[in-house]
Amino acid sequence: MRVGSTQHDVGICLLDADGAVLEFDADFARIVELPWASVSVGRVLSELVRWAPPLPLPSGAATSVQQDLGDARVELVIRTATTGPVAYCVSAERKHTETVLARQLRVARQTLDSVIEASPLAILTVDERQRVVMWNRAAERTFGWTREEILGRPYPLVPEDERPEFEELFDKVVLRGSGFTGVESTRLRKDGSRVETRMHTAPLRDAEERVTGAMAMLEDLTKTRLLEEKVRHSQKMEAVGRLAGGIAHDFNNLLTVVFGAGELLSLDRTLSPSSRERVSEILGVAQSARELVAQLMTFSRRQVVRPQVIDLNERLRESGKLLRRLIGHDITLEFDVPDIPAWVRLDPSQLDQVLVNLAVNAADAMPQGGFLRYSSSVRELSVAAEPLAAGRYACLEVRDSGTGIAADILPQIFEPFFTTKGAGSGTGLGLANVYGVARQSGGNVEVESEAGRGACFRVHLPLVRRPLTRTHSGPHAVPRGSENILLVEDNAGVRVTMTKTLQALGYTVTAACDGVEALELFDAGLAVDLVLTDLSMPRMGGAEMAKRLAAQLAERLAEPSGAQPKGLPVMFMSGNLDVEDLRAQVEQGRAKFLQKPVSLRDLSQAVREVLDGLQLVHASVGP
Ligand SMILES: Nc1ncnc2c1ncn2[C@@H]1O[C@H](COP(=O)(O)OP(=O)(O)OP(=O)(O)O)[C@@H](O)[C@H]1O
Ligand SMILES: [Mg+2]
């Protein structure tokens, strides 16, 4: 590399027959990097330049050797000579074929090319006339044009409606030399479809710092948008769930009064037949209302469930008959269920709800007949997929050949009360229910459908270990009794009807309006066999009261004159179980819980069970 005009790329050095230096020029010294020219005369070349070839050379021969020095490659050529004392003539030449700098540049360039090629972002450059100069593989993938098709051609990605904005941005980069980052806009693919992108750009400059074009990186936002939509949807479902759950809770209290009063009336033997008929009408309607509320509770995941470990595949096979009865005979029902078990933790009655709701929907969508297929498989998620955590899932697929679901209503079908069926024929709670059951079990439900092409619902439920023993539900009975019951309930209507109901069953009832009053009564020495309490009440709720009762009881037992019998059963009742640790105890069968509204049959049975010690229900709430 020429540094100054007096320097040359070739230097000369003359040696005698022993290889000792006779004379050399300044260029030689500089090129081979001799440290101090004057000290070198008379010394053997191979001592001064370690990489010089050994001497003597065979007569008439020439030899050469190359070495990288600094940022250049130097070639030494040694020829034999016969001019006076000169035996060898050595030339040193700086080579320009590829300097070290150039090689480093080449390596850097290759690295940059690899980065650009491997980038998941579309990276491209255009010149100042908007012709494409560079186009990486991600750009090919995202937009569909290959490099051959696009290099040197005008930039084709900008849709007409985005043109003005694009020109403005382009001018900003090219004329003012300032890039921008994070701008979202729509771009075109080769097939004319649109793709949402986020752009980052910078101006490109030549050696004189003049802007020669622009570089752009484009992120394809399609997947991000889908994910955002999923998250938004599940947040919306959560919000609707909370709202629905709240309404259901209040409504349950009202229903408890209706039921209680109605059932009491129906026990009245003096009623005329017509009055009796009306009472039964009221109870019938109240029962429908109860079912509706229960569905809402399921959707909002407030339903108290008794999950069991069950074999989904076995239950599916068993449900064949039930489903057959539900759907018309012009629908072909198919089951594709493997013989191996798929253990899931689920309330069996909830699984039935799911199967039935999906079957009824499918049947509704196939008035002229078609096929309905239930299949089950195992799906493994190696990474979490909103809202599912990574893990193994049983996948229940229900596919029909019905009308399908139009894209514009698809996002709404799981919302409660969303229905396309005429008034009176659909409440819009079926799928809300399926959704609630699936989510409450740690799974989810997905749908795939297009108008006219049938529908396919997939319910994912986490797989669990096989159970050690099978669980059984107990027998039913409607017994009475005569023990003392302390009823704690803040809603006056519920309190009055429940008191009357319990009295009608033969019990002696003392009522309190909240936990504080109950404790006072207990403190005053009230003798009680069972405490039946609401959960959420002003001043003090049921869970807290139960805890304090247990403490008071322990104190009483410590006294020598302790009057109370050992252990006081507490039974909780509520429209929903919002005390987390209590909920866990109930679901594990360690605490007794009554779901409001409470029917006469449930109440009489539960009270008897507890009093007869069939259930372990000592007040043991909290840590
Ligand atoms: N298999 C299906 N094929 C076509 N459309 C369906 C299917 N399943 C559900 N849908 C659509 O989703 C809507 C909501 O279903 P969902 O089960 O929640 O309520 P519904 O069936 O209308 O009323 P309900 O189940 O309470 O009687 C339906 O009204 C229907 O438009
Ligand atoms: Mg339905």
XYZ file of C-alpha atoms and ligand atoms in Angstrom:
655
model
C 0.000 0.000 0.000
C 1.492 3.293 -1.075
C 1.871 5.638 1.819
C 3.776 8.533 0.251
C 4.843 9.457 -3.280
C 8.555 8.753 -2.625
C 7.845 5.240 -1.463
C 7.616 2.272 -3.811
C 6.089 -1.147 -3.540
C 9.326 -2.884 -4.497
C 12.653 -2.750 -2.670
C 15.996 -4.322 -3.485
C 18.722 -5.925 -1.380
C 22.050 -7.404 -2.571
C 23.813 -10.296 -0.779
C 27.227 -11.883 -1.039
C 27.881 -15.611 -1.468
C 27.465 -16.176 2.315
C 24.107 -14.498 2.301
C 25.395 -11.404 4.127
C 23.831 -8.062 3.248
C 25.909 -5.857 0.957
C 23.458 -3.118 0.279
C 19.699 -2.407 0.349
C 17.428 0.473 -0.365
C 15.079 2.231 2.001
C 11.995 0.660 0.353
C 13.369 -2.821 1.081
C 14.009 -1.964 4.707
C 10.522 -0.509 5.046
C 8.742 -3.332 3.215
C 10.367 -6.172 5.180
C 10.210 -4.054 8.328
C 13.920 -4.036 9.159
C 14.160 -2.181 12.437
C 17.135 0.030 11.853
C 18.651 0.022 8.407
C 22.233 0.982 9.245
C 22.860 -1.868 11.659
C 21.943 -4.468 9.120
C 24.738 -4.245 6.596
C 27.159 -7.153 6.882
C 24.688 -9.440 8.658
C 23.183 -12.552 7.161
C 19.766 -11.922 5.651
C 18.102 -14.891 7.366
C 19.051 -13.401 10.743
C 17.460 -10.094 9.857
C 14.424 -11.503 8.120
C 13.467 -14.721 9.865
C 11.085 -15.849 7.134
C 13.671 -15.437 4.303
C 14.480 -18.725 2.518
C 17.754 -20.475 3.372
C 20.899 -19.852 1.292
C 22.820 -20.839 -0.712
C 20.501 -21.481 -3.627
C 21.430 -24.042 -6.208
C 23.173 -22.170 -9.044
C 20.802 -20.527 -11.547
C 17.748 -21.193 -9.368
C 15.383 -18.581 -7.995
C 13.114 -18.914 -5.042
C 10.328 -16.910 -3.505
C 8.433 -16.779 -0.271
C 5.405 -14.797 0.959
C 4.629 -13.353 4.370
C 1.823 -11.222 5.846
C 3.266 -8.112 7.431
C 1.047 -5.500 8.994
C -1.867 -4.990 6.644
C -0.063 -6.283 3.515
C 1.346 -9.449 2.007
C 5.084 -9.253 1.125
C 6.828 -11.470 -1.434
C 10.576 -12.005 -1.301
C 12.162 -13.216 -4.565
C 15.796 -14.304 -4.432
C 17.781 -14.740 -7.661
C 21.425 -15.700 -8.057
C 23.672 -13.061 -9.632
C 27.314 -12.819 -10.792
C 28.193 -9.136 -10.652
C 31.349 -8.567 -8.625
C 30.797 -9.545 -4.994
C 27.046 -9.795 -5.468
C 25.917 -13.414 -5.340
C 22.154 -12.851 -4.778
C 19.691 -10.198 -5.683
C 16.643 -10.054 -3.386
C 13.514 -8.154 -4.231
C 10.747 -7.470 -1.706
C 7.323 -6.639 -3.114
C 4.176 -5.577 -1.362
C 1.309 -7.453 -2.947
C -2.054 -5.812 -3.505
C -3.986 -8.901 -4.557
C -5.665 -9.205 -1.118
C -4.368 -7.282 1.791
C -5.114 -8.422 5.303
C -7.502 -5.514 5.613
C -9.319 -6.693 2.543
C -9.549 -10.183 3.944
C -10.887 -8.890 7.214
C -13.405 -6.917 5.234
C -14.363 -10.006 3.321
C -14.876 -11.949 6.574
C -16.935 -9.123 8.042
C -18.994 -8.971 4.881
C -19.612 -12.729 4.978
C -20.676 -12.511 8.612
C -23.051 -9.684 7.811
C -24.472 -11.628 4.872
C -25.069 -14.670 7.089
C -26.811 -12.524 9.691
C -29.002 -10.942 7.059
C -29.854 -14.287 5.515
C -30.638 -15.954 8.813
C -32.662 -13.023 10.149
C -36.307 -13.758 10.882
C -37.005 -10.157 9.863
C -37.393 -9.263 6.220
C -34.359 -7.083 5.416
C -34.089 -5.154 2.193
C -32.452 -2.106 0.707
C -33.568 0.222 -2.072
C -31.640 2.859 -3.968
C -32.698 6.488 -4.146
C -35.003 5.665 -7.040
C -36.751 2.982 -4.964
C -35.336 0.014 -6.851
C -34.632 -3.057 -4.773
C -30.911 -3.694 -4.237
C -30.935 -6.287 -1.479
C -33.625 -8.802 -0.503
C -33.057 -11.489 2.120
C -34.628 -14.909 2.550
C -37.136 -13.750 5.169
C -38.293 -11.125 2.673
C -38.795 -13.886 0.110
C -40.782 -15.887 2.656
C -42.887 -13.018 3.912
C -43.733 -11.306 0.659
C -43.457 -14.102 -1.924
C -41.095 -12.493 -4.461
C -37.811 -14.329 -5.016
C -34.568 -12.415 -5.235
C -34.336 -13.023 -8.988
C -37.798 -11.576 -9.489
C -37.250 -8.443 -7.521
C -33.622 -7.247 -7.568
C -33.252 -4.113 -9.680
C -37.052 -3.719 -9.942
C -39.166 -0.950 -8.386
C -40.159 -1.629 -4.761
C -43.541 -3.379 -5.103
C -44.792 -3.746 -1.515
C -46.693 -0.517 -1.030
C -50.475 -0.709 -1.470
C -51.987 2.273 -3.313
C -53.775 3.602 -0.229
C -50.523 3.676 1.737
C -48.532 5.385 -1.075
C -48.649 8.996 0.223
C -47.519 7.941 3.681
C -44.769 5.801 2.195
C -43.449 8.632 0.014
C -43.329 10.907 3.016
C -41.387 8.349 5.055
C -39.063 7.598 2.161
C -38.263 11.287 1.713
C -37.582 11.554 5.390
C -34.984 8.800 5.139
C -33.433 9.709 1.789
C -33.647 13.509 1.753
C -33.204 14.229 5.420
C -31.062 11.214 6.178
C -32.955 10.192 9.288
C -34.279 6.669 9.837
C -37.299 5.707 11.877
C -38.284 2.699 13.911
C -41.492 0.909 14.957
C -43.810 2.306 12.293
C -46.711 -0.071 11.624
C -48.172 -0.330 8.183
C -49.741 -2.704 5.717
C -47.695 -4.144 2.869
C -48.577 -6.304 -0.119
C -47.565 -9.859 -0.874
C -46.946 -11.088 -4.396
C -50.362 -12.809 -4.393
C -52.032 -9.472 -3.596
C -52.872 -10.330 0.020
C -51.998 -7.868 2.733
C -49.658 -8.309 5.636
C -49.395 -6.188 8.763
C -45.814 -5.136 9.399
C -43.739 -3.078 11.765
C -40.870 -1.251 10.017
C -37.476 -0.046 11.075
C -35.365 1.919 8.587
C -32.050 3.724 8.209
C -30.469 5.690 5.370
C -27.599 4.117 3.390
C -24.587 6.334 2.640
C -21.593 6.212 0.313
C -17.978 7.022 1.248
C -18.703 10.719 0.898
C -21.606 10.479 3.338
C -24.190 11.099 0.644
C -27.436 9.176 1.129
C -27.713 6.572 -1.621
C -30.820 4.720 -0.533
C -32.580 3.170 2.411
C -32.426 -0.029 4.393
C -35.585 -1.438 5.915
C -36.346 -4.287 8.312
C -39.939 -5.458 8.363
C -41.507 -7.569 11.102
C -44.450 -9.716 10.066
C -47.077 -8.984 12.723
C -49.588 -11.650 11.646
C -48.685 -14.087 14.448
C -48.373 -11.334 17.038
C -51.811 -10.029 16.099
C -53.327 -13.499 16.414
C -51.794 -13.938 19.837
C -52.945 -10.493 20.949
C -56.433 -11.333 19.745
C -56.377 -14.576 21.761
C -55.271 -12.771 24.912
C -57.881 -10.037 24.420
C -60.528 -12.689 23.912
C -59.640 -14.607 27.046
C -59.560 -11.375 29.069
C -63.004 -10.523 27.765
C -64.275 -13.983 28.666
C -62.845 -13.534 32.174
C -64.649 -10.210 32.563
C -67.937 -11.587 31.282
C -67.433 -14.557 33.588
C -67.028 -12.333 36.636
C -70.141 -10.382 35.703
C -72.193 -13.515 35.091
C -70.928 -15.084 38.307
C -71.931 -12.002 40.293
C -75.430 -12.008 38.889
C -75.811 -15.734 39.437
C -74.751 -15.350 43.060
C -77.410 -12.749 43.848
C -79.995 -14.588 41.841
C -79.346 -17.731 43.837
C -80.341 -16.001 47.054
C -83.639 -14.978 45.491
C -84.209 -18.506 44.247
C -83.530 -19.945 47.668
C -86.455 -17.911 48.987
C -88.725 -18.920 46.116
C -87.811 -22.567 46.545
C -87.995 -22.604 50.292
C -91.361 -20.879 50.425
C -92.739 -22.962 47.567
C -91.636 -26.249 49.051
C -93.013 -25.308 52.441
C -96.337 -24.517 50.795
C -96.338 -27.824 48.994
C -96.048 -29.603 52.362
C -99.243 -27.895 53.492
C -101.935 -30.589 53.325
C -104.786 -28.073 53.545
C -104.030 -26.614 50.090
C -106.742 -26.892 47.458
C -105.847 -28.883 44.334
C -105.726 -25.717 42.196
C -103.397 -23.984 44.639
C -101.255 -27.097 44.737
C -101.041 -26.996 40.946
C -99.939 -23.370 41.000
C -97.311 -24.078 43.635
C -95.943 -26.870 41.497
C -95.858 -24.476 38.524
C -93.852 -22.016 40.594
C -91.465 -24.753 41.646
C -91.132 -25.952 38.056
C -90.180 -22.519 36.819
C -87.856 -22.027 39.780
C -86.180 -25.306 38.835
C -85.572 -24.033 35.286
C -84.183 -20.841 36.745
C -81.911 -22.892 38.955
C -80.576 -24.797 35.973
C -79.942 -21.558 34.123
C -78.099 -20.117 37.088
C -76.094 -23.319 37.419
C -75.012 -22.994 33.790
C -73.946 -19.412 34.403
C -71.996 -20.559 37.433
C -70.267 -23.198 35.339
C -69.319 -20.633 32.753
C -67.926 -18.293 35.388
C -66.192 -21.273 37.010
C -67.902 -20.700 40.337
C -69.767 -23.951 40.329
C -68.609 -26.142 43.143
C -67.427 -29.265 41.408
C -66.575 -32.705 42.676
C -63.819 -33.641 40.279
C -62.828 -37.275 40.014
C -60.119 -38.925 38.060
C -61.993 -40.554 35.218
C -61.098 -42.323 32.015
C -62.281 -39.956 29.306
C -62.235 -42.723 26.716
C -64.369 -45.057 28.780
C -66.876 -42.287 29.525
C -67.007 -41.465 25.824
C -67.824 -45.044 24.898
C -70.474 -45.175 27.626
C -72.065 -41.944 26.411
C -72.842 -43.433 23.009
C -76.419 -44.401 23.911
C -77.216 -41.119 25.593
C -75.936 -39.149 22.606
C -77.727 -41.446 20.173
C -81.014 -40.597 21.879
C -80.276 -36.873 21.701
C -79.716 -36.616 17.980
C -82.004 -37.500 15.106
C -81.745 -40.801 13.247
C -80.655 -39.141 10.030
C -77.366 -38.252 11.724
C -74.604 -40.850 11.601
C -72.865 -41.015 14.960
C -69.249 -42.209 14.915
C -66.809 -42.860 17.709
C -63.093 -43.091 17.247
C -61.861 -43.723 20.757
C -58.709 -45.692 21.533
C -58.864 -48.644 23.923
C -56.172 -47.251 26.188
C -57.438 -45.040 29.030
C -57.054 -41.245 29.084
C -57.171 -40.191 32.749
C -58.465 -36.685 33.362
C -59.656 -34.909 36.499
C -63.173 -33.755 35.932
C -66.621 -33.802 37.493
C -68.349 -36.578 35.486
C -71.595 -34.629 35.312
C -69.675 -31.752 33.788
C -68.219 -34.021 31.144
C -71.762 -35.110 30.301
C -72.741 -31.452 29.941
C -69.900 -30.919 27.496
C -70.779 -33.974 25.397
C -74.466 -33.134 25.376
C -74.040 -29.454 24.542
C -71.742 -30.221 21.644
C -74.091 -32.943 20.368
C -77.178 -30.749 20.558
C -75.406 -27.931 18.738
C -74.226 -30.280 16.027
C -77.714 -31.749 15.635
C -79.168 -28.235 15.371
C -76.661 -27.484 12.625
C -77.703 -30.580 10.644
C -81.487 -30.419 10.249
C -81.186 -32.510 7.065
C -78.867 -35.030 8.689
C -75.140 -35.588 8.318
C -72.397 -37.096 10.448
C -71.210 -36.418 13.966
C -67.894 -37.839 15.029
C -66.395 -38.025 18.524
C -62.722 -38.864 18.701
C -60.103 -38.798 21.387
C -56.343 -38.523 21.199
C -53.388 -37.354 23.232
C -51.728 -34.048 22.494
C -48.342 -33.081 23.804
C -47.453 -29.410 24.246
C -43.729 -28.909 24.597
C -44.210 -25.185 25.142
C -47.141 -23.293 26.643
C -49.799 -22.191 24.154
C -52.104 -19.527 25.597
C -54.027 -20.399 27.764
C -52.609 -23.925 28.104
C -49.451 -24.668 30.049
C -46.929 -27.038 28.530
C -47.795 -30.678 29.191
C -49.862 -33.625 28.029
C -53.547 -33.236 27.232
C -56.416 -35.463 26.298
C -57.960 -33.980 23.183
C -61.660 -34.637 22.667
C -62.660 -33.749 19.135
C -66.280 -33.336 18.086
C -66.713 -32.841 14.359
C -69.928 -32.389 12.414
C -70.881 -31.876 8.790
C -73.421 -29.147 9.525
C -73.890 -25.554 8.452
C -70.604 -24.398 9.947
C -70.032 -21.040 11.605
C -69.428 -17.788 9.745
C -66.119 -16.069 10.430
C -67.755 -12.901 11.786
C -69.581 -14.694 14.615
C -66.890 -17.253 15.373
C -65.167 -15.115 18.034
C -68.462 -14.731 19.925
C -69.862 -18.243 20.140
C -68.434 -19.013 23.587
C -69.948 -15.906 25.147
C -72.904 -16.521 27.405
C -76.229 -15.646 25.788
C -74.752 -15.508 22.322
C -77.112 -17.464 20.106
C -78.205 -17.426 16.495
C -81.223 -19.559 17.305
C -84.659 -17.981 17.446
C -86.232 -16.808 20.679
C -87.255 -19.784 22.795
C -85.003 -22.303 21.090
C -81.580 -21.315 22.356
C -80.288 -19.570 25.450
C -76.730 -19.231 24.190
C -75.366 -20.913 27.286
C -74.340 -24.248 25.792
C -70.881 -23.333 24.600
C -70.326 -20.924 27.504
C -70.743 -24.012 29.633
C -68.339 -26.106 27.610
C -65.843 -23.271 27.879
C -66.289 -22.969 31.651
C -65.892 -26.708 32.246
C -62.793 -26.915 30.076
C -61.126 -23.901 31.705
C -62.044 -24.962 35.231
C -60.310 -28.265 34.585
C -57.124 -26.524 33.443
C -57.872 -27.063 29.774
C -59.427 -25.119 26.953
C -61.745 -25.419 24.011
C -60.981 -24.453 20.431
C -63.149 -24.298 17.371
C -62.400 -24.605 13.705
C -65.190 -23.845 11.296
C -66.246 -22.100 8.141
C -69.706 -21.317 6.867
C -70.975 -24.325 4.911
C -68.112 -26.616 5.897
C -69.116 -28.116 9.224
C -67.577 -27.415 12.599
C -64.922 -29.034 14.722
C -64.645 -28.427 18.464
C -61.570 -29.568 20.374
C -61.643 -29.783 24.145
C -58.241 -30.180 25.786
C -58.076 -31.584 29.305
C -54.825 -32.086 31.221
C -53.870 -35.753 31.525
C -53.327 -36.962 35.093
C -52.030 -40.135 36.751
C -54.421 -43.073 36.953
C -56.367 -43.200 40.226
C -55.629 -45.736 42.930
C -59.269 -46.340 43.815
C -62.569 -45.542 42.211
C -64.954 -43.131 43.958
C -68.658 -43.740 44.383
C -71.469 -41.351 45.143
C -73.630 -42.249 48.133
C -77.255 -43.382 48.190
C -80.172 -40.982 48.460
C -82.636 -40.584 51.334
C -84.966 -37.838 52.656
C -84.709 -38.037 56.460
C -85.905 -35.822 59.293
C -84.517 -35.080 62.746
C -84.946 -33.239 66.051
C -81.505 -31.789 66.881
C -80.598 -28.141 67.565
C -79.381 -26.190 64.590
C -77.826 -22.715 64.592
C -78.603 -21.068 61.245
C -76.372 -18.101 60.293
C -77.568 -16.152 57.280
C -77.608 -12.420 56.521
C -80.348 -12.439 53.896
C -83.594 -12.107 55.855
C -85.699 -13.868 53.219
C -83.388 -16.848 53.044
C -83.083 -16.938 56.834
C -86.847 -17.062 57.355
C -87.560 -19.720 54.716
C -84.684 -21.935 55.784
C -85.715 -21.674 59.415
C -89.228 -22.716 58.507
C -87.974 -25.524 56.292
C -85.715 -26.921 58.989
C -88.492 -26.618 61.563
C -90.811 -28.457 59.186
C -88.244 -31.246 59.134
C -88.456 -31.415 62.911
C -85.342 -29.517 63.964
C -85.090 -26.781 66.599
C -83.631 -23.738 64.904
C -81.927 -20.653 66.291
C -81.157 -18.000 63.690
C -78.369 -15.405 63.645
C -77.826 -12.714 61.015
C -74.032 -12.928 60.837
C -70.919 -14.464 62.377
C -70.722 -11.950 65.201
C -74.252 -12.626 66.406
C -73.700 -16.373 66.116
C -70.590 -16.195 68.303
C -72.488 -14.120 70.861
C -75.270 -16.716 71.020
C -72.731 -19.480 71.343
C -70.886 -17.552 74.023
C -74.126 -17.112 75.956
C -74.249 -20.905 76.243
C -76.503 -21.911 73.359
C -76.481 -25.678 72.938
C -76.015 -26.606 69.310
C -75.604 -29.852 67.366
C -74.931 -28.306 63.990
C -74.064 -24.868 62.614
C -75.400 -24.138 59.163
C -73.862 -20.943 57.836
C -73.753 -18.705 54.810
C -70.265 -17.739 53.627
C -70.293 -14.043 52.791
C -71.979 -11.890 55.410
C -71.393 -8.383 56.766
C -69.276 -7.980 59.923
C -68.111 -11.608 59.919
C -68.364 -14.287 57.230
C -68.895 -18.016 57.693
C -65.312 -19.145 57.295
C -63.989 -16.717 59.896
C -66.813 -17.572 62.277
C -66.086 -21.293 61.954
C -62.465 -20.677 62.836
C -63.388 -18.704 65.959
C -66.030 -21.244 66.937
C -63.423 -23.966 66.835
C -61.171 -21.876 69.095
C -63.993 -21.151 71.580
C -64.898 -24.792 71.593
C -61.356 -25.795 72.391
C -61.363 -23.349 75.339
C -64.688 -24.707 76.571
C -63.403 -28.256 76.420
C -60.346 -27.248 78.405
C -62.597 -26.159 81.286
C -63.508 -29.010 83.665
C -67.236 -28.139 83.437
C -67.240 -28.112 79.601
C -70.862 -28.547 78.635
C -70.606 -28.905 74.885
C -70.194 -32.308 73.275
C -66.961 -33.030 71.454
C -66.553 -31.303 68.071
C -69.181 -29.088 66.517
C -70.058 -29.757 62.909
C -70.277 -26.726 60.634
C -71.874 -26.875 57.256
C -71.337 -24.044 54.764
C -73.753 -22.880 52.127
C -73.409 -20.238 49.458
C -74.170 -19.391 45.880
C -70.482 -19.714 45.204
C -67.419 -20.714 47.085
C -65.115 -17.749 47.052
C -62.989 -18.649 50.060
C -60.098 -20.398 48.372
C -58.873 -22.750 51.108
C -62.436 -23.675 52.017
C -63.115 -24.426 48.386
C -60.154 -26.775 48.339
C -61.428 -28.547 51.470
C -64.888 -28.951 50.003
C -63.546 -30.252 46.709
C -61.451 -32.781 48.579
C -64.524 -33.782 50.602
C -63.072 -32.466 53.901
C -65.764 -29.833 54.540
C -69.477 -29.984 53.900
C -70.889 -27.461 51.521
C -74.383 -26.826 50.224
C -74.845 -25.091 46.908
C -77.540 -22.400 47.001
C -80.346 -22.391 46.207
C -80.807 -25.334 48.493
C -83.653 -27.732 47.805
C -85.615 -29.404 50.568
C -84.225 -32.799 49.576
C -80.584 -31.656 49.531
C -80.947 -29.799 52.805
C -82.622 -32.625 54.699
C -80.126 -35.141 53.430
C -77.015 -33.058 54.069
C -78.087 -32.103 57.593
C -78.757 -35.735 58.426
C -75.468 -36.923 56.966
C -73.518 -34.417 59.006
C -75.404 -35.078 62.238
C -74.964 -38.797 61.783
C -71.255 -38.232 61.344
C -71.140 -39.497 57.786
C -68.936 -36.623 56.785
C -65.854 -35.210 58.385
C -66.796 -31.602 58.885
C -65.204 -30.152 61.973
C -64.645 -26.467 61.699
C -61.086 -26.357 60.471
C -60.855 -23.488 58.079
C -57.644 -21.616 57.448
C -54.036 -22.430 58.119
N -71.770 -27.330 15.656
C -72.181 -26.101 15.319
N -72.436 -25.788 14.028
C -72.855 -24.557 13.681
N -73.037 -23.551 14.552
C -72.808 -23.778 15.842
C -72.363 -25.056 16.307
N -72.195 -24.988 17.638
C -72.514 -23.731 17.998
N -72.886 -22.997 16.935
C -73.286 -21.577 16.943
O -72.898 -21.013 18.181
C -74.016 -20.434 18.837
C -73.858 -20.547 20.328
O -73.974 -21.899 20.734
P -74.449 -22.234 22.210
O -74.476 -23.699 22.365
O -73.614 -21.443 23.162
O -75.887 -21.619 22.277
P -77.218 -22.141 21.579
O -77.029 -23.515 21.056
O -77.632 -21.102 20.615
O -78.199 -22.160 22.800
P -78.254 -23.254 23.991
O -77.091 -24.157 23.818
O -78.153 -22.460 25.235
O -79.545 -23.916 23.820
C -75.204 -21.149 18.256
O -76.371 -20.341 18.337
C -74.768 -21.392 16.824
O -74.940 -20.231 16.034
Mg -76.220 -25.026 22.268
